């Protein structure tokens, strides 16, 4: 029972970090139907940027976080302006392919700026542990849970209630009709990329705390795919739930079965999901009127 | 009465090659309903898209001539600028946002509005025109029937409070009784809101019954125009668009009547 509780809590927080990584991916997909293969590299930049501001610039951690988020927004806007905007109106597949290129460029850029050797993550989060019943978990890991939930509520509000959020979903549904109501596609795409970059930066900070500052953060970005396929490519809530389920599954298999099986469990889920419910738990099904 | 929309020798090309409008000239008076008739491929939809700026995403361009709206040249401007100027196109085939609720579709229609406070009032107005939609506010628009979707498409346009509405085949795929209902509301919108309307329609009889003025297009230019009353009387329009040949006078010799076919073309 003790193990179970311990595993559950750590699975939940791991899952929330996956969710944070996946949310930005979902936002971009929702706005533009583009599958962003560079999401993992945005995470990587989040990790390096916090390292840069706190260790290299020696800023206090509050200012460091602010700076990281600001640079992330700027990066999101820049990527949209330079890489994706010229492709508006082209087939979606072109945009998807360009994100693969973007991924390589970002990774190489991080390599050029900070070198290939792993760095230690600045421990700015309060150390301490939290005991829930008999389970003991690091405070920095548990922090991902409220953070993830807060982000979920915020984005939910954005997509349901605000003008730009509704416009974003409108564009995803029907670009021509969205244009005909004066919705500016570049503006909405820019907002989507800014959100994706910021959520990735937050996810990157949390991840860096766990796995350290190195290129391997981007590899964890790959974990985004099982998460979003499970939750539904275009559902924020699905990304969070998918993240939690994948996180729990990983930790349970690791804890009870072991043998490195936990590393492949997510992809196992991905395959099953694609077979039985390809649009995910909460994705929008294709509407067919009869 | 003043001219609100004016096409002057407009030429539109797709992909720099395919010439679709060949010197189209027409005028729409403020406060009127103008109908644009013509067979498939005559360039009616292209004319609407040239006005609303939607040519852009289809690689179409106005390559010659001018389009004036309220005295201002608008050809080649971006779609969102044109919506802000007061022109709103209801595109052919409804195109509601399927995964947005009815309510959210209407919010999207009001995207360019600055006066947030009166949006709620306008929404009530739309539900007043289309009571069926009021019952389905929280439903995904994709699950509405075809008629309801067309109503939503028109209602969504009203949310932008346009000075001019461009309607592209609002009757497409609807049962006759529904079509009549939609057209009655179009007429009401024109009368009650003073919205100028340019209507593209295959159903010429219906279009002429609510419009004030009509143009017949053929091969990318206007070949015939007149008040809708004159047009209903016009022999050629009666035969080619209303299907009312002169009954009884047909003899074998008249089977060669295709000689007379569209004499304005020669």
mmCIF file of N, CA and C in Angstrom, chain A residues 145-155:
data_model
loop_
_atom_site.group_PDB
_atom_site.id
_atom_site.type_symbol
_atom_site.label_atom_id
_atom_site.label_comp_id
_atom_site.label_asym_id
_atom_site.label_seq_id
_atom_site.Cartn_x
_atom_site.Cartn_y
_atom_site.Cartn_z
ATOM 1 N N UNK A 145 1.748 19.731 -10.107
ATOM 2 C CA UNK A 145 0.311 19.436 -10.093
ATOM 3 C C UNK A 145 -0.544 20.707 -10.067
ATOM 4 N N UNK A 146 -0.347 21.601 -9.057
ATOM 5 C CA UNK A 146 -1.161 22.830 -9.097
ATOM 6 C C UNK A 146 -0.877 23.676 -10.333
ATOM 7 N N UNK A 147 0.385 23.680 -10.762
ATOM 8 C CA UNK A 147 0.748 24.478 -11.933
ATOM 9 C C UNK A 147 -0.015 24.004 -13.164
ATOM 10 N N UNK A 148 -0.053 22.701 -13.336
ATOM 11 C CA UNK A 148 -0.754 22.123 -14.480
ATOM 12 C C UNK A 148 -2.240 22.431 -14.431
ATOM 13 N N UNK A 149 -2.813 22.285 -13.238
ATOM 14 C CA UNK A 149 -4.248 22.536 -13.109
ATOM 15 C C UNK A 149 -4.582 23.998 -13.377
ATOM 16 N N UNK A 150 -3.730 24.893 -12.865
ATOM 17 C CA UNK A 150 -3.971 26.317 -13.065
ATOM 18 C C UNK A 150 -3.947 26.653 -14.556
ATOM 19 N N UNK A 151 -2.969 26.076 -15.237
ATOM 20 C CA UNK A 151 -2.833 26.325 -16.667
ATOM 21 C C UNK A 151 -4.057 25.819 -17.432
ATOM 22 N N UNK A 152 -4.550 24.673 -16.984
ATOM 23 C CA UNK A 152 -5.730 24.088 -17.616
ATOM 24 C C UNK A 152 -6.930 25.023 -17.508
ATOM 25 N N UNK A 153 -7.138 25.548 -16.300
ATOM 26 C CA UNK A 153 -8.269 26.445 -16.080
ATOM 27 C C UNK A 153 -8.122 27.705 -16.935
ATOM 28 N N UNK A 154 -6.904 28.242 -16.932
ATOM 29 C CA UNK A 154 -6.629 29.474 -17.666
ATOM 30 C C UNK A 154 -6.895 29.307 -19.166
ATOM 31 N N UNK A 155 -6.357 28.224 -19.718
ATOM 32 C CA UNK A 155 -6.520 27.998 -21.155
ATOM 33 C C UNK A 155 -7.966 27.662 -21.493
#
